[in-house]
Amino acid sequence: MATPSMEDYLERIYKLIDEKGYARVSDIAEGLEVHPSSVTKMIQKLDKDNYLVYEKYRGLILTSKGKKMGKRLVDRHHLLEQFLHIIGVQADNIYKDVEGIEHHLSWDSITCIETLVEFFNRDPERIAHLQQVRAEMDND
């Protein structure tokens, strides 16, 4: 089972590979705001747990297990951003809030949020109605 820290690394590595075609230790360190030595230690752990294959000085590749988990984590992040947007969280708070909650929700909760987001997205009037209720509550 991946720890929250492992999830952050897998998510970042998956995104880098998706965007650039590769993930370097320096890019991972910069994106996660950690030291390259910390990245190397985590990459070795992820290699040991079969999420990726790492060869010193040659780089890394995600295994099918790592790709599946990375995609799932990126999708979870995006879903939570959508959810917070729908419920009216201010845009400049969304990223920080997602980072704060994403590791603390069960996959069951994520599935329920996914259903709720789909419910709202199927009929934009539902979102408008939610915004109206929120505005009314703000005025009380």
PDB file of C-alpha atoms in Angstrom:
ATOM      1  CA  MET A   1       0.000   0.000   0.000  1.00  0.00           C
ATOM      2  CA  ALA A   2       1.400   3.378  -1.007  1.00  0.00           C
ATOM      3  CA  THR A   3       1.924   6.005   1.680  1.00  0.00           C
ATOM      4  CA  PRO A   4       0.805   9.617   1.100  1.00  0.00           C
ATOM      5  CA  SER A   5       4.416  10.540   0.341  1.00  0.00           C
ATOM      6  CA  MET A   6       4.739   7.703  -2.164  1.00  0.00           C
ATOM      7  CA  GLU A   7       1.498   8.852  -3.768  1.00  0.00           C
ATOM      8  CA  ASP A   8       2.861  12.387  -4.169  1.00  0.00           C
ATOM      9  CA  TYR A   9       5.957  11.045  -5.903  1.00  0.00           C
ATOM     10  CA  LEU A  10       4.010   8.674  -8.153  1.00  0.00           C
ATOM     11  CA  GLU A  11       1.582  11.432  -9.117  1.00  0.00           C
ATOM     12  CA  ARG A  12       4.442  13.807  -9.936  1.00  0.00           C
ATOM     13  CA  ILE A  13       6.410  11.186 -11.877  1.00  0.00           C
ATOM     14  CA  TYR A  14       3.319  10.173 -13.847  1.00  0.00           C
ATOM     15  CA  LYS A  15       2.574  13.803 -14.741  1.00  0.00           C
ATOM     16  CA  LEU A  16       6.179  14.495 -15.792  1.00  0.00           C
ATOM     17  CA  ILE A  17       6.316  11.423 -18.013  1.00  0.00           C
ATOM     18  CA  ASP A  18       2.941  12.323 -19.500  1.00  0.00           C
ATOM     19  CA  GLU A  19       4.024  15.922 -20.199  1.00  0.00           C
ATOM     20  CA  LYS A  20       7.709  15.469 -21.162  1.00  0.00           C
ATOM     21  CA  GLY A  21       8.121  11.788 -21.898  1.00  0.00           C
ATOM     22  CA  TYR A  22      10.562  11.374 -18.998  1.00  0.00           C
ATOM     23  CA  ALA A  23      11.039  12.229 -15.337  1.00  0.00           C
ATOM     24  CA  ARG A  24      14.413  13.337 -14.004  1.00  0.00           C
ATOM     25  CA  VAL A  25      15.346  13.443 -10.335  1.00  0.00           C
ATOM     26  CA  SER A  26      15.874  17.206 -10.574  1.00  0.00           C
ATOM     27  CA  ASP A  27      12.393  17.736 -12.098  1.00  0.00           C
ATOM     28  CA  ILE A  28      10.755  15.607  -9.421  1.00  0.00           C
ATOM     29  CA  ALA A  29      12.670  17.424  -6.659  1.00  0.00           C
ATOM     30  CA  GLU A  30      11.689  20.813  -8.053  1.00  0.00           C
ATOM     31  CA  GLY A  31       8.014  19.872  -8.432  1.00  0.00           C
ATOM     32  CA  LEU A  32       7.757  18.467  -4.921  1.00  0.00           C
ATOM     33  CA  GLU A  33      10.084  21.045  -3.377  1.00  0.00           C
ATOM     34  CA  VAL A  34      12.382  18.426  -1.864  1.00  0.00           C
ATOM     35  CA  HIS A  35      16.103  17.675  -2.097  1.00  0.00           C
ATOM     36  CA  PRO A  36      17.318  15.433  -4.925  1.00  0.00           C
ATOM     37  CA  SER A  37      18.705  12.998  -2.324  1.00  0.00           C
ATOM     38  CA  SER A  38      15.169  12.558  -0.950  1.00  0.00           C
ATOM     39  CA  VAL A  39      13.915  11.844  -4.469  1.00  0.00           C
ATOM     40  CA  THR A  40      16.607   9.217  -5.004  1.00  0.00           C
ATOM     41  CA  LYS A  41      15.674   7.456  -1.751  1.00  0.00           C
ATOM     42  CA  MET A  42      11.981   7.438  -2.650  1.00  0.00           C
ATOM     43  CA  ILE A  43      12.670   6.261  -6.206  1.00  0.00           C
ATOM     44  CA  GLN A  44      14.633   3.343  -4.775  1.00  0.00           C
ATOM     45  CA  LYS A  45      11.683   2.478  -2.505  1.00  0.00           C
ATOM     46  CA  LEU A  46       9.222   2.755  -5.407  1.00  0.00           C
ATOM     47  CA  ASP A  47      11.524   0.504  -7.438  1.00  0.00           C
ATOM     48  CA  LYS A  48      11.615  -2.049  -4.602  1.00  0.00           C
ATOM     49  CA  ASP A  49       7.782  -1.957  -4.435  1.00  0.00           C
ATOM     50  CA  ASN A  50       7.523  -2.496  -8.224  1.00  0.00           C
ATOM     51  CA  TYR A  51       5.985   0.883  -9.082  1.00  0.00           C
ATOM     52  CA  LEU A  52       8.930   1.762 -11.316  1.00  0.00           C
ATOM     53  CA  VAL A  53      12.253   0.522 -12.625  1.00  0.00           C
ATOM     54  CA  TYR A  54      15.207   2.728 -11.769  1.00  0.00           C
ATOM     55  CA  GLU A  55      18.704   2.463 -13.142  1.00  0.00           C
ATOM     56  CA  LYS A  56      21.227   4.873 -11.701  1.00  0.00           C
ATOM     57  CA  TYR A  57      22.322   7.460 -14.313  1.00  0.00           C
ATOM     58  CA  ARG A  58      19.880   6.020 -16.857  1.00  0.00           C
ATOM     59  CA  GLY A  59      16.567   7.200 -15.483  1.00  0.00           C
ATOM     60  CA  LEU A  60      13.343   5.502 -14.579  1.00  0.00           C
ATOM     61  CA  ILE A  61      10.260   4.034 -16.160  1.00  0.00           C
ATOM     62  CA  LEU A  62       6.935   3.322 -14.523  1.00  0.00           C
ATOM     63  CA  THR A  63       5.813  -0.297 -14.406  1.00  0.00           C
ATOM     64  CA  SER A  64       2.221  -1.107 -15.346  1.00  0.00           C
ATOM     65  CA  LYS A  65       1.453  -1.016 -11.592  1.00  0.00           C
ATOM     66  CA  GLY A  66       3.079   2.434 -11.351  1.00  0.00           C
ATOM     67  CA  LYS A  67       1.273   3.755 -14.432  1.00  0.00           C
ATOM     68  CA  LYS A  68      -2.075   2.522 -13.136  1.00  0.00           C
ATOM     69  CA  MET A  69      -1.512   4.077  -9.710  1.00  0.00           C
ATOM     70  CA  GLY A  70      -0.111   7.309 -11.184  1.00  0.00           C
ATOM     71  CA  LYS A  71      -3.126   7.740 -13.465  1.00  0.00           C
ATOM     72  CA  ARG A  72      -5.484   6.998 -10.593  1.00  0.00           C
ATOM     73  CA  LEU A  73      -3.780   9.627  -8.427  1.00  0.00           C
ATOM     74  CA  VAL A  74      -3.810  12.282 -11.171  1.00  0.00           C
ATOM     75  CA  ASP A  75      -7.486  11.517 -11.839  1.00  0.00           C
ATOM     76  CA  ARG A  76      -8.253  11.772  -8.100  1.00  0.00           C
ATOM     77  CA  HIS A  77      -6.544  15.161  -7.936  1.00  0.00           C
ATOM     78  CA  HIS A  78      -8.464  16.446 -10.954  1.00  0.00           C
ATOM     79  CA  LEU A  79     -11.759  15.097  -9.583  1.00  0.00           C
ATOM     80  CA  LEU A  80     -11.248  16.868  -6.253  1.00  0.00           C
ATOM     81  CA  GLU A  81     -10.421  20.121  -8.057  1.00  0.00           C
ATOM     82  CA  GLN A  82     -13.683  19.784 -10.021  1.00  0.00           C
ATOM     83  CA  PHE A  83     -15.624  19.031  -6.852  1.00  0.00           C
ATOM     84  CA  LEU A  84     -14.270  22.039  -4.973  1.00  0.00           C
ATOM     85  CA  HIS A  85     -14.951  24.251  -7.981  1.00  0.00           C
ATOM     86  CA  ILE A  86     -18.559  23.016  -8.211  1.00  0.00           C
ATOM     87  CA  ILE A  87     -19.250  23.661  -4.535  1.00  0.00           C
ATOM     88  CA  GLY A  88     -17.915  27.189  -4.850  1.00  0.00           C
ATOM     89  CA  VAL A  89     -14.461  27.119  -3.273  1.00  0.00           C
ATOM     90  CA  GLN A  90     -12.453  30.170  -4.360  1.00  0.00           C
ATOM     91  CA  ALA A  91     -10.089  29.330  -7.219  1.00  0.00           C
ATOM     92  CA  ASP A  92      -6.946  30.394  -5.382  1.00  0.00           C
ATOM     93  CA  ASN A  93      -7.745  27.966  -2.540  1.00  0.00           C
ATOM     94  CA  ILE A  94      -8.519  24.892  -4.630  1.00  0.00           C
ATOM     95  CA  TYR A  95      -4.998  23.529  -5.266  1.00  0.00           C
ATOM     96  CA  LYS A  96      -3.908  23.955  -1.643  1.00  0.00           C
ATOM     97  CA  ASP A  97      -7.144  22.419  -0.370  1.00  0.00           C
ATOM     98  CA  VAL A  98      -6.864  19.420  -2.692  1.00  0.00           C
ATOM     99  CA  GLU A  99      -3.281  18.857  -1.540  1.00  0.00           C
ATOM    100  CA  GLY A 100      -4.564  18.958   2.035  1.00  0.00           C
ATOM    101  CA  ILE A 101      -7.413  16.470   1.640  1.00  0.00           C
ATOM    102  CA  GLU A 102      -6.527  14.054  -1.145  1.00  0.00           C
ATOM    103  CA  HIS A 103      -4.589  11.619   1.064  1.00  0.00           C
ATOM    104  CA  HIS A 104      -7.192  11.630   3.814  1.00  0.00           C
ATOM    105  CA  LEU A 105     -10.154  10.347   1.820  1.00  0.00           C
ATOM    106  CA  SER A 106     -10.932   6.689   1.267  1.00  0.00           C
ATOM    107  CA  TRP A 107     -11.376   5.433  -2.272  1.00  0.00           C
ATOM    108  CA  ASP A 108     -15.029   4.880  -1.322  1.00  0.00           C
ATOM    109  CA  SER A 109     -15.361   8.606  -0.573  1.00  0.00           C
ATOM    110  CA  ILE A 110     -13.605   9.424  -3.854  1.00  0.00           C
ATOM    111  CA  THR A 111     -16.112   7.249  -5.731  1.00  0.00           C
ATOM    112  CA  CYS A 112     -19.022   9.022  -4.010  1.00  0.00           C
ATOM    113  CA  ILE A 113     -17.555  12.427  -4.883  1.00  0.00           C
ATOM    114  CA  GLU A 114     -17.103  11.246  -8.461  1.00  0.00           C
ATOM    115  CA  THR A 115     -20.798  10.312  -8.592  1.00  0.00           C
ATOM    116  CA  LEU A 116     -21.775  13.704  -7.160  1.00  0.00           C
ATOM    117  CA  VAL A 117     -19.593  15.583  -9.661  1.00  0.00           C
ATOM    118  CA  GLU A 118     -21.139  13.573 -12.498  1.00  0.00           C
ATOM    119  CA  PHE A 119     -24.615  14.353 -11.114  1.00  0.00           C
ATOM    120  CA  PHE A 120     -23.898  18.086 -11.244  1.00  0.00           C
ATOM    121  CA  ASN A 121     -22.142  17.966 -14.619  1.00  0.00           C
ATOM    122  CA  ARG A 122     -25.068  16.190 -16.289  1.00  0.00           C
ATOM    123  CA  ASP A 123     -27.297  19.199 -15.666  1.00  0.00           C
ATOM    124  CA  PRO A 124     -25.620  22.619 -15.312  1.00  0.00           C
ATOM    125  CA  GLU A 125     -28.831  23.974 -13.782  1.00  0.00           C
ATOM    126  CA  ARG A 126     -28.046  21.883 -10.717  1.00  0.00           C
ATOM    127  CA  ILE A 127     -24.803  23.813 -10.294  1.00  0.00           C
ATOM    128  CA  ALA A 128     -26.651  27.099 -10.738  1.00  0.00           C
ATOM    129  CA  HIS A 129     -29.191  26.016  -8.117  1.00  0.00           C
ATOM    130  CA  LEU A 130     -26.392  25.067  -5.709  1.00  0.00           C
ATOM    131  CA  GLN A 131     -24.778  28.462  -6.235  1.00  0.00           C
ATOM    132  CA  GLN A 132     -28.119  30.144  -5.584  1.00  0.00           C
ATOM    133  CA  VAL A 133     -28.570  28.251  -2.299  1.00  0.00           C
ATOM    134  CA  ARG A 134     -25.034  29.159  -1.270  1.00  0.00           C
ATOM    135  CA  ALA A 135     -25.629  32.830  -2.076  1.00  0.00           C
ATOM    136  CA  GLU A 136     -28.821  32.758   0.000  1.00  0.00           C
ATOM    137  CA  MET A 137     -26.942  31.220   2.921  1.00  0.00           C
ATOM    138  CA  ASP A 138     -24.178  33.832   2.609  1.00  0.00           C
ATOM    139  CA  ASN A 139     -26.833  36.567   2.852  1.00  0.00           C
ATOM    140  CA  ASP A 140     -28.380  35.137   6.035  1.00  0.00           C
TER     141      ASP A 140
END
